PDB file of C-alpha atoms and ligand atoms in Angstrom:
ATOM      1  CA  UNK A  16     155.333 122.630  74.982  1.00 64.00           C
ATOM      2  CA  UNK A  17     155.941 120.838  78.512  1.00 54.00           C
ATOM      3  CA  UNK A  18     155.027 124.602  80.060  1.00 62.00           C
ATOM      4  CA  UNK A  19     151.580 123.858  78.712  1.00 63.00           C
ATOM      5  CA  UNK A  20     151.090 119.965  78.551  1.00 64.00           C
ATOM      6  CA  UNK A  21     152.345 117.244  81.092  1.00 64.00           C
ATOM      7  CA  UNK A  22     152.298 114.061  79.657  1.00 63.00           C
ATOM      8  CA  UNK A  23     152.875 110.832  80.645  1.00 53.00           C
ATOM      9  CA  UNK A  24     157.113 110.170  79.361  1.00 53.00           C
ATOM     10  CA  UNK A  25     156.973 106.899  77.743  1.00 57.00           C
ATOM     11  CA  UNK A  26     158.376 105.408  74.327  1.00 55.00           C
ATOM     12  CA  UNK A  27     155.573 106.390  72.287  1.00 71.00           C
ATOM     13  CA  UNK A  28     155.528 110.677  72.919  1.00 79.00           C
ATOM     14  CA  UNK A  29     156.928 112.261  69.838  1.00 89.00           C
ATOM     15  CA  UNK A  30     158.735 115.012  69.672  1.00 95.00           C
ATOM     16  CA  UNK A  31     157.753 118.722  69.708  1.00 97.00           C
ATOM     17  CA  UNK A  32     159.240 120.858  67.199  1.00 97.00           C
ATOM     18  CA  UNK A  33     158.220 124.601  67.257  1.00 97.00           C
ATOM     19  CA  UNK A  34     156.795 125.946  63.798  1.00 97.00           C
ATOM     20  CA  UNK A  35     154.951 129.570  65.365  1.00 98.00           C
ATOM     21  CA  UNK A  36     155.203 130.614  68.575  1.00 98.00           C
ATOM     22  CA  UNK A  37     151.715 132.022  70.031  1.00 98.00           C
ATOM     23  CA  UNK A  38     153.045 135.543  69.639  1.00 98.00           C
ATOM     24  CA  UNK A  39     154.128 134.585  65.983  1.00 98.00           C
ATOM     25  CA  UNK A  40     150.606 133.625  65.434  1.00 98.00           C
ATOM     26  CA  UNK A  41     149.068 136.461  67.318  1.00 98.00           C
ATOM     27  CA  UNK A  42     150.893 138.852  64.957  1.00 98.00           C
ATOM     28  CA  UNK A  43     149.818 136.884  61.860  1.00 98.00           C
ATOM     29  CA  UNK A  44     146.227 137.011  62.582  1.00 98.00           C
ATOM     30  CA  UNK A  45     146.524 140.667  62.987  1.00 98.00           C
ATOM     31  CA  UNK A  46     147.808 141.407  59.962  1.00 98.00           C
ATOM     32  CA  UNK A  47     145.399 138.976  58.129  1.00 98.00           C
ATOM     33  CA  UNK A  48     142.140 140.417  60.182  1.00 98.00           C
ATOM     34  CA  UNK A  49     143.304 143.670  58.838  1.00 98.00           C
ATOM     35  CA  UNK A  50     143.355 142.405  54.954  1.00 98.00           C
ATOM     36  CA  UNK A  51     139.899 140.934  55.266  1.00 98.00           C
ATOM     37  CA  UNK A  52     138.687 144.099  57.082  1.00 98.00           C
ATOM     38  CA  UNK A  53     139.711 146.120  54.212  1.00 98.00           C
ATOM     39  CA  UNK A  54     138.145 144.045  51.302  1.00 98.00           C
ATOM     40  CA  UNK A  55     134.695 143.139  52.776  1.00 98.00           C
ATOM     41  CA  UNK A  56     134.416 146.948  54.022  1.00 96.00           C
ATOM     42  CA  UNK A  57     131.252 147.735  52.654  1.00 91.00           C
ATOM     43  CA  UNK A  58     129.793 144.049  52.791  1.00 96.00           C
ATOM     44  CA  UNK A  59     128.695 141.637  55.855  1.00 96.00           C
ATOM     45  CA  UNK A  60     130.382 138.280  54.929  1.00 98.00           C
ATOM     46  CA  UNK A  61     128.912 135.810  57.115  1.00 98.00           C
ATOM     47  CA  UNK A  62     132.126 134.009  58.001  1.00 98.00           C
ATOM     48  CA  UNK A  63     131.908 130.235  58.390  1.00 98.00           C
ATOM     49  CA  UNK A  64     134.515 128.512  60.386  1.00 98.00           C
ATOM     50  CA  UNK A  65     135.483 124.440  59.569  1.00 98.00           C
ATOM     51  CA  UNK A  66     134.653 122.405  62.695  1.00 97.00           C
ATOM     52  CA  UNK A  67     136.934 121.378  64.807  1.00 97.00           C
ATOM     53  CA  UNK A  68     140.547 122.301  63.801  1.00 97.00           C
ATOM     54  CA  UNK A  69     139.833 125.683  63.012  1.00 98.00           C
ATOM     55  CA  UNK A  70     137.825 126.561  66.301  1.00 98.00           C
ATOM     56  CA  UNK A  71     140.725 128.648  68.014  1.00 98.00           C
ATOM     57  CA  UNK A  72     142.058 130.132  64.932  1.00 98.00           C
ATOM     58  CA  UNK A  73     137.988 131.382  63.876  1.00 98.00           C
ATOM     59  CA  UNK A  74     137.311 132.772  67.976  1.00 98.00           C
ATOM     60  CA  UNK A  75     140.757 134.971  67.589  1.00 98.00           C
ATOM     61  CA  UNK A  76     140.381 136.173  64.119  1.00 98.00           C
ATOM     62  CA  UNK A  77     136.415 137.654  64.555  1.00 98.00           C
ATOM     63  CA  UNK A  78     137.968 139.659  67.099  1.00 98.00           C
ATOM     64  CA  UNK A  79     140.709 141.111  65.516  1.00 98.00           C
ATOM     65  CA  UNK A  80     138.221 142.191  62.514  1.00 98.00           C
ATOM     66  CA  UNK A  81     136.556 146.068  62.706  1.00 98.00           C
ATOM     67  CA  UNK A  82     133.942 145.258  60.617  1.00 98.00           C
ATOM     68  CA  UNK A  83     130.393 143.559  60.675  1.00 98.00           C
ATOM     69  CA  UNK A  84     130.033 140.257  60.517  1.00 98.00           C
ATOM     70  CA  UNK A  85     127.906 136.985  61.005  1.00 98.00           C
ATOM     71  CA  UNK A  86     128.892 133.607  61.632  1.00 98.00           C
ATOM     72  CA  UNK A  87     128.453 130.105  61.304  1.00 98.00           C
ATOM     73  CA  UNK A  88     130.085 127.198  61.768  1.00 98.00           C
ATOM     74  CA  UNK A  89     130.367 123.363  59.462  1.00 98.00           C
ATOM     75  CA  UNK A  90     132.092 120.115  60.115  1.00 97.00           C
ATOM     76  CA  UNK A  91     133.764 117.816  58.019  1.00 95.00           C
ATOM     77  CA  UNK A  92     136.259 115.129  59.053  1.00 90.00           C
ATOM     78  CA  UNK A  93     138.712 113.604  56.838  1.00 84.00           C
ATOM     79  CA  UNK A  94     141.514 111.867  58.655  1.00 59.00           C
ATOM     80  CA  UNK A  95     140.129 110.200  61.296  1.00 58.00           C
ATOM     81  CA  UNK A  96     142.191 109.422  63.825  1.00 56.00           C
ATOM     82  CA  UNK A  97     145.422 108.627  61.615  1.00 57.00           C
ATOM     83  CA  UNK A  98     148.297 111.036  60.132  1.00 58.00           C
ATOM     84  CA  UNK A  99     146.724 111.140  56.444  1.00 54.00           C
ATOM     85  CA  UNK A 100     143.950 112.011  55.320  1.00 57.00           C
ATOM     86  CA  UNK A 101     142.078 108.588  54.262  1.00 54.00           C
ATOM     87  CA  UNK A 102     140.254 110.735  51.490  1.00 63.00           C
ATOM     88  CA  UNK A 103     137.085 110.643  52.247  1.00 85.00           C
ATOM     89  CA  UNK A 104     135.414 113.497  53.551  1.00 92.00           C
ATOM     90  CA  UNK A 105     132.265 113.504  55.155  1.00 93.00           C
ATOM     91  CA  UNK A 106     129.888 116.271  56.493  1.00 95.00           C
ATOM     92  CA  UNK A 107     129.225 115.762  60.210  1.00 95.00           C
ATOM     93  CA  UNK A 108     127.139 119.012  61.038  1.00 95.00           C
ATOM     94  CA  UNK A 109     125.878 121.705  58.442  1.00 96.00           C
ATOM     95  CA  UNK A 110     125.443 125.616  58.285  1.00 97.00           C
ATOM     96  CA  UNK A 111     122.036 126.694  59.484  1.00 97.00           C
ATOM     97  CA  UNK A 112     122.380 130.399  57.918  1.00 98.00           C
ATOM     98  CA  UNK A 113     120.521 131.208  55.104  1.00 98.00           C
ATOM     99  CA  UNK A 114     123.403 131.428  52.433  1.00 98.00           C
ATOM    100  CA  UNK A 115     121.967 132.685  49.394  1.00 98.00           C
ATOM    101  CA  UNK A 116     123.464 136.154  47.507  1.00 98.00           C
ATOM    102  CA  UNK A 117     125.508 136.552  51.004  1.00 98.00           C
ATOM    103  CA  UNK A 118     129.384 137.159  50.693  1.00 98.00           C
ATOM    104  CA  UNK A 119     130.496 133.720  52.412  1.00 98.00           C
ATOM    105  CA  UNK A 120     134.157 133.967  53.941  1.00 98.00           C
ATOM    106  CA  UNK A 121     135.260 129.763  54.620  1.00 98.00           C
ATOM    107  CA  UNK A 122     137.500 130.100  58.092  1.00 98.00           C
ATOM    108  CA  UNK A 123     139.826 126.536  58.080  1.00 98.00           C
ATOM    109  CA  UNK A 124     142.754 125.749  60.184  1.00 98.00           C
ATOM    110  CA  UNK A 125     144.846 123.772  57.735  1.00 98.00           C
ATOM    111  CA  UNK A 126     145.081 123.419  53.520  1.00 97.00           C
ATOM    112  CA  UNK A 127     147.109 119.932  53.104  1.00 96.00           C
ATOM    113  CA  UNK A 128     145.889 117.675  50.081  1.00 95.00           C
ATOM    114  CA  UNK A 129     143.132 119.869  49.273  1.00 96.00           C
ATOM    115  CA  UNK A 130     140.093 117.400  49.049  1.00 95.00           C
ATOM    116  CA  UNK A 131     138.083 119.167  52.086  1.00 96.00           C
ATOM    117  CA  UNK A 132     138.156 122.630  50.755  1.00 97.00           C
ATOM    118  CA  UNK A 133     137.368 121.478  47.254  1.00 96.00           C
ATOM    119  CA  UNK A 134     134.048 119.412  48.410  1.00 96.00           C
ATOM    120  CA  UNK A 135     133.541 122.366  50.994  1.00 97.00           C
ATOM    121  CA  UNK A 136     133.092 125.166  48.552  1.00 98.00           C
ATOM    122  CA  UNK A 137     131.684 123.228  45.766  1.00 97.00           C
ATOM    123  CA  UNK A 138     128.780 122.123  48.343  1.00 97.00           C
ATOM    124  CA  UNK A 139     128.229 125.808  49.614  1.00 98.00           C
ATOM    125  CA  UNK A 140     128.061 126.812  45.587  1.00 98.00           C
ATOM    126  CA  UNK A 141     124.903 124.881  45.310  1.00 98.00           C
ATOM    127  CA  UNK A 142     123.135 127.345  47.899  1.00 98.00           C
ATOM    128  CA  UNK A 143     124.071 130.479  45.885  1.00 98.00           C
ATOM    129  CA  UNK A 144     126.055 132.768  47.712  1.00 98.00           C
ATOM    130  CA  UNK A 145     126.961 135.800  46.248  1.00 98.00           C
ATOM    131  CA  UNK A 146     131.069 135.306  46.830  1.00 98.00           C
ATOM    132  CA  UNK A 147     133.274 132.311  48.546  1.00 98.00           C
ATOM    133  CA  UNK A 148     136.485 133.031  49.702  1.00 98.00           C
ATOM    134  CA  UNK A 149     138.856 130.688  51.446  1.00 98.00           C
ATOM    135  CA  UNK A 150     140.982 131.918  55.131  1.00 98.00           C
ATOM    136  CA  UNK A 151     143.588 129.457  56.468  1.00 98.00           C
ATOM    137  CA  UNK A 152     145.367 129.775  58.931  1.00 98.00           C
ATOM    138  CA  UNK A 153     148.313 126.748  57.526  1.00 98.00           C
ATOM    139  CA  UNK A 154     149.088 126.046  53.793  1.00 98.00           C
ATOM    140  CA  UNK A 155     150.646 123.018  53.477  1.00 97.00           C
ATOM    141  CA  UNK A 156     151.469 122.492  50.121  1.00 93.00           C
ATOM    142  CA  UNK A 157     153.587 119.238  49.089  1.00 91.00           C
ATOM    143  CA  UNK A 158     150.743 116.896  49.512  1.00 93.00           C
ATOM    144  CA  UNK A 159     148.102 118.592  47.414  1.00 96.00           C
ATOM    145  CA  UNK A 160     146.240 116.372  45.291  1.00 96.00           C
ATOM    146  CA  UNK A 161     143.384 118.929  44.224  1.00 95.00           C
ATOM    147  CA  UNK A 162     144.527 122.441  43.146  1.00 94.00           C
ATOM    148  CA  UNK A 163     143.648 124.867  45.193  1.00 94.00           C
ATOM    149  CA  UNK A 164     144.566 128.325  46.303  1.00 96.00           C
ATOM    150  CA  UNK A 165     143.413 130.178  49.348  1.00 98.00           C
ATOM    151  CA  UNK A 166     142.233 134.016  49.174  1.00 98.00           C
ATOM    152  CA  UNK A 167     143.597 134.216  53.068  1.00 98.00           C
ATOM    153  CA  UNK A 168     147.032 132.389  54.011  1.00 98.00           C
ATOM    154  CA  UNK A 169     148.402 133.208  57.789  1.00 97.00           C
ATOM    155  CA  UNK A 170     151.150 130.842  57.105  1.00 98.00           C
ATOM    156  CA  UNK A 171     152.635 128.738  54.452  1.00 97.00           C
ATOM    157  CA  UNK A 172     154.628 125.349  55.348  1.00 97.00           C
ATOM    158  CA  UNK A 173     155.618 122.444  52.684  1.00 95.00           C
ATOM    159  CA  UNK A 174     155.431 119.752  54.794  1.00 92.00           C
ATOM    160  CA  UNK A 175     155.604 118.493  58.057  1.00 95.00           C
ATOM    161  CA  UNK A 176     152.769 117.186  60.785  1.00 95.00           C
ATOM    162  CA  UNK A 177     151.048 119.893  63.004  1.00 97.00           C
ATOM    163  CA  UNK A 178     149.436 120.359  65.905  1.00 98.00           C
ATOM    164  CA  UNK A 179     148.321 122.983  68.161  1.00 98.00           C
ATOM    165  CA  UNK A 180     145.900 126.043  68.237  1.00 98.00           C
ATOM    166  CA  UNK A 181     143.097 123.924  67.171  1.00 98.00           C
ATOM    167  CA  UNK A 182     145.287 121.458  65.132  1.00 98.00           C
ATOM    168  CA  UNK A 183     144.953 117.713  66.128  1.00 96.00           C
ATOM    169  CA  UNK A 184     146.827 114.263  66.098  1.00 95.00           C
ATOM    170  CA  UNK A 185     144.316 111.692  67.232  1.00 94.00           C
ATOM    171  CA  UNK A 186     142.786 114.515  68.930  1.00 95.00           C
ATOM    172  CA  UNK A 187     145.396 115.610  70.965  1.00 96.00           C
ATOM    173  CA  UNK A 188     147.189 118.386  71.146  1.00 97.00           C
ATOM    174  CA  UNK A 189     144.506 121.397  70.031  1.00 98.00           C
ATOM    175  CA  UNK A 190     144.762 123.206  72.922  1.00 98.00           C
ATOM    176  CA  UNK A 191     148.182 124.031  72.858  1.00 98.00           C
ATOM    177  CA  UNK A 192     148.620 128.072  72.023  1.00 98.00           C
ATOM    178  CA  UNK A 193     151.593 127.617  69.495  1.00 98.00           C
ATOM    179  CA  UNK A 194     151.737 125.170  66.854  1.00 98.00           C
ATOM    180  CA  UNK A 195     154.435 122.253  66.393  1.00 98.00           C
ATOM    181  CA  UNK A 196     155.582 120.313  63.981  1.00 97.00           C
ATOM    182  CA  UNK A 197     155.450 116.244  65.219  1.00 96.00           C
ATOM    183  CA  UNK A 198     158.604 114.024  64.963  1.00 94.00           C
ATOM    184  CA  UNK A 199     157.367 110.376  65.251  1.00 89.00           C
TER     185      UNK A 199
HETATM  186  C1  LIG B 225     141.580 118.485  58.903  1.00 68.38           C
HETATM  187  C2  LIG B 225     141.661 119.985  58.826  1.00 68.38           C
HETATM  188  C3  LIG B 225     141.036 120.308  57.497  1.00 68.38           C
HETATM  189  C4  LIG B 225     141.357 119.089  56.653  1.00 68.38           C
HETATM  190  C5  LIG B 225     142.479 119.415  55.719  1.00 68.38           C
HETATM  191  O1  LIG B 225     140.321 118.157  59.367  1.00 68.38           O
HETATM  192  O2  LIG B 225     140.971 120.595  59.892  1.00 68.38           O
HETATM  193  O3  LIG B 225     139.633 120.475  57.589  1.00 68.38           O
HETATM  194  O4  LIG B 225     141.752 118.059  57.560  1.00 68.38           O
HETATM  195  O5  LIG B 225     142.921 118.293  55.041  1.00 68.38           O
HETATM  196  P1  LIG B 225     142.831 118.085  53.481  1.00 68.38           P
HETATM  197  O6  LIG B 225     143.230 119.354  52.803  1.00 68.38           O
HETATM  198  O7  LIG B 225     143.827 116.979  53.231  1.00 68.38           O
HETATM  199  O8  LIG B 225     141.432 117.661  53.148  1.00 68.38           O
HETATM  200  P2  LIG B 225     139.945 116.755  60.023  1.00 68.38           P
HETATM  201  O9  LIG B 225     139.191 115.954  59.015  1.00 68.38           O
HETATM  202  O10 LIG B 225     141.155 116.109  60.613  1.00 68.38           O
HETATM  203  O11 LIG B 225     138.941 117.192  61.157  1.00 68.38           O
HETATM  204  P3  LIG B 225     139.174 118.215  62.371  1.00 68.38           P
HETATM  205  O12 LIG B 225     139.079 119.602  61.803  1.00 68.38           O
HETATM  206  O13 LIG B 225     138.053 117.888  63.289  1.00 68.38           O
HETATM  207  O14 LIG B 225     140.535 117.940  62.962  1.00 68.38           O
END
């Protein structure tokens, strides 16, 4: 981490703890590129990426894909600048594609209790898409509070906080190319 972010030492800086190393992510988003290449073959998804966290993880995973494809991008904020989600998620900027009977592939950066996703794709439902699938690039499962399962997974962690690669903490830390877990 310190190759790629000098901070100021003091009391308060927690502690870095490697989860994927850029190369480890590189090779994940590969493989996953390939997968979605392969089902949406003879379709043009129009692939909408979740504003901010999953910025980095959307820009590298378009151009890994060898198939056509449009994009668009949505924000929603949950956690404001605090560890846990508070809950409440609210839309901060909305698609400006035309949705309807269009194969609609959700591009996030993290899963964790669920509630984002859940509003997410039951709002997109309402324009009529043809399909929604869900891409993420973590799946944090321990805190779920709303089932739900993504088509896409890059990679699967139970707990743990994360930053990095688009990942925040008070919104720090997203430009850092591998992702960490924070000791506090
Ligand atoms: C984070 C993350 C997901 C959501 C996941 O977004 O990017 O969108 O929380 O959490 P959940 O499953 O518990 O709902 P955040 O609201 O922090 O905004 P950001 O993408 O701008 O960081």
């Amino acid at each position: 981490m310190n190759d790629h972010l000098q901070q100021p030492a003091n009391a308060e800086t927690p502690e870095f703890i490697q989860v994927l190393s850029a190369n480890a992510i590189h090779q994940k988003v590969v493989h996953l590129a390939r997968r979605i290449s392969a089902d949406y073959q003879n379709e043009r998804p129009l692939l909408i990426g979740v504003l901010k966290g999953a910025v980095i993880f959307f820009s590298d995973l378009i151009r890994q894909l060898t198939i056509p494809v449009s994009i668009d991008f949505i924000q929603l904020s949950s956690y404001g600048n605090s560890e846990a989600s508070c809950g409440d998620v609210a839309f901060c900027s909305q698609v400006t594609s035309d949705l309807k009977d269009r194969p609609l592939l959700i591009v996030e950066d993290i899963i964790d209790t669920g509630l984002t996703m859940d509003k997410l794709v039951k709002h997109l439902w309402t324009f009529e898409p043809e399909s929604i699938r869900v891409c993420t690039l973590i799946d944090k499962y321990e805190r779920r509070e709303i089932e739900f399962k993504a088509d896409y997974v890059c990679h699967e962690v139970k707990t743990g906080f994360l930053v990095g690669y688009g990942l925040d903490y008070a919104e720090q830390y997203r430009q850092l190319p591998a992702i960490y877990e924070l000791k506090f």
